[in-house]
Amino acid sequence: MNLIHNIGAIFIFAPFLAFILLILLTRKKLKRRAIGLSADVTTFLLFISVPVSMKALWDVNISFAVSVTAIIIAIILLIIEWKKSKEIEVLKYARKTWRLYFLLLSMSYILIWLTGLALTLISFI
């Protein structure tokens, strides 16, 4: 049981390890779709990882802000999709939204850790 907790903690604090591992495990079978599947799984991990990283580095809780931002983005994308085509393909819309979450959360994660690293280096100087 302790091993499962440790693996979970590693993937929460380093979700891109899961991304790379999934690509390596699924690339032969899924070919190009391996990246999409890896991004989908990593997005779920990033939804957990970004608030946990903020809490660990600066003791700031942003879980609610991340959730509200995700809902607002989904609403905005839904309105845009509805204006473009009156009939919304739910699966296509969900995939676009989820992949946008991946991009935004990935950039947030990288920015949080680069800022934390820079502040840590500055504190040692």
C-alpha positions as MATLAB code, in Angstrom:
seq = 'MNLIHNIGAIFIFAPFLAFILLILLTRKKLKRRAIGLSADVTTFLLFISVPVSMKALWDVNISFAVSVTAIIIAIILLIIEWKKSKEIEVLKYARKTWRLYFLLLSMSYILIWLTGLALTLISFI';
ca = [
       0.000    0.000    0.000;
       2.867    2.346    0.776;
       4.293    1.762   -2.704;
       1.014    2.870   -4.312;
       1.026    6.061   -2.238;
       4.612    6.798   -3.240;
       3.903    6.258   -6.937;
       0.802    8.462   -6.688;
       2.814   11.203   -4.976;
       5.486   11.051   -7.662;
       2.907   11.420  -10.437;
       1.159   14.280   -8.633;
       4.380   16.220   -8.100;
       5.817   15.277  -11.503;
       2.874   14.654  -13.868;
       5.100   14.814  -16.921;
       6.749   11.591  -15.837;
       3.335    9.970  -16.287;
       3.002   11.708  -19.664;
       6.335   10.356  -20.916;
       5.751    6.903  -19.403;
       2.335    6.597  -21.059;
       3.722    7.655  -24.429;
       6.467    5.054  -24.170;
       4.023    2.327  -23.134;
       1.336    3.039  -25.751;
       3.161    4.389  -28.800;
       3.506    1.037  -30.593;
      -0.134    0.095  -30.178;
      -1.824    3.497  -30.551;
       0.777    5.271  -32.722;
      -0.238    8.964  -33.010;
      -3.131    8.638  -30.575;
      -0.639    7.779  -27.818;
       0.148   11.470  -27.326;
      -3.544   12.323  -27.033;
      -4.156    9.576  -24.480;
      -1.093   10.644  -22.510;
      -2.253   14.260  -22.562;
      -5.714   13.233  -21.353;
      -4.353   11.300  -18.373;
      -1.817   14.009  -17.577;
      -4.575   16.649  -17.605;
      -6.299   14.827  -14.770;
      -3.010   14.740  -12.852;
      -2.388   18.425  -13.573;
      -5.772   19.369  -12.096;
      -4.439   17.916   -8.846;
      -0.799   18.873   -9.257;
      -1.115   22.605   -9.906;
      -3.012   23.383   -6.660;
      -0.809   20.972   -4.666;
       2.329   22.642   -6.042;
       1.052   26.094   -5.118;
       0.187   24.870   -1.634;
       3.582   23.209   -1.195;
       5.647   26.125   -2.478;
       3.770   29.179   -1.204;
       1.052   27.851    1.128;
      -1.659   29.267   -1.151;
      -4.800   27.249   -1.860;
      -5.991   27.730   -5.455;
      -8.131   24.605   -5.867;
     -11.341   26.612   -6.027;
      -9.847   29.122   -8.477;
      -8.660   26.336  -10.792;
     -12.095   24.701  -10.715;
     -13.958   27.940  -11.373;
     -11.560   28.876  -14.173;
     -12.074   25.463  -15.798;
     -15.857   25.913  -15.656;
     -15.662   29.421  -17.117;
     -13.396   28.195  -19.932;
     -15.830   25.356  -20.664;
     -18.754   27.802  -20.803;
     -16.896   30.198  -23.098;
     -15.850   27.379  -25.425;
     -19.406   26.043  -25.439;
     -20.777   29.460  -26.459;
     -18.147   29.761  -29.207;
     -18.932   26.246  -30.450;
     -22.669   26.959  -30.366;
     -22.222   30.177  -32.396;
     -20.071   28.399  -34.992;
     -22.407   25.472  -35.467;
     -25.913   25.223  -34.087;
     -25.490   21.509  -33.427;
     -22.773   20.720  -30.918;
     -20.866   17.454  -31.103;
     -20.376   16.739  -27.419;
     -17.407   14.392  -27.742;
     -15.542   16.780  -30.044;
     -16.310   19.718  -27.741;
     -15.186   17.777  -24.643;
     -11.946   16.741  -26.337;
     -11.144   20.334  -27.357;
     -11.899   21.614  -23.869;
      -9.852   18.891  -22.172;
      -6.865   19.510  -24.475;
      -7.052   23.260  -23.788;
      -7.012   22.444  -20.074;
      -3.890   20.359  -20.721;
      -2.122   23.284  -22.388;
      -3.131   25.854  -19.780;
      -2.399   23.643  -16.788;
       0.928   22.535  -18.288;
       1.989   26.146  -18.741;
       0.825   26.937  -15.197;
       2.708   23.974  -13.774;
       5.919   24.902  -15.577;
       5.582   28.553  -14.544;
       4.946   27.633  -10.898;
       7.975   25.369  -10.702;
      10.282   27.744  -12.585;
       9.245   30.587  -10.287;
       9.719   28.395   -7.224;
      13.133   27.309   -8.478;
      14.172   30.917   -9.191;
      13.015   32.097   -5.761;
      14.844   29.226   -4.095;
      18.046   30.030   -5.985;
      17.729   33.710   -5.113;
      17.279   32.884   -1.425;
      20.586   30.974   -1.461;
      22.484   33.887   -3.015;
];
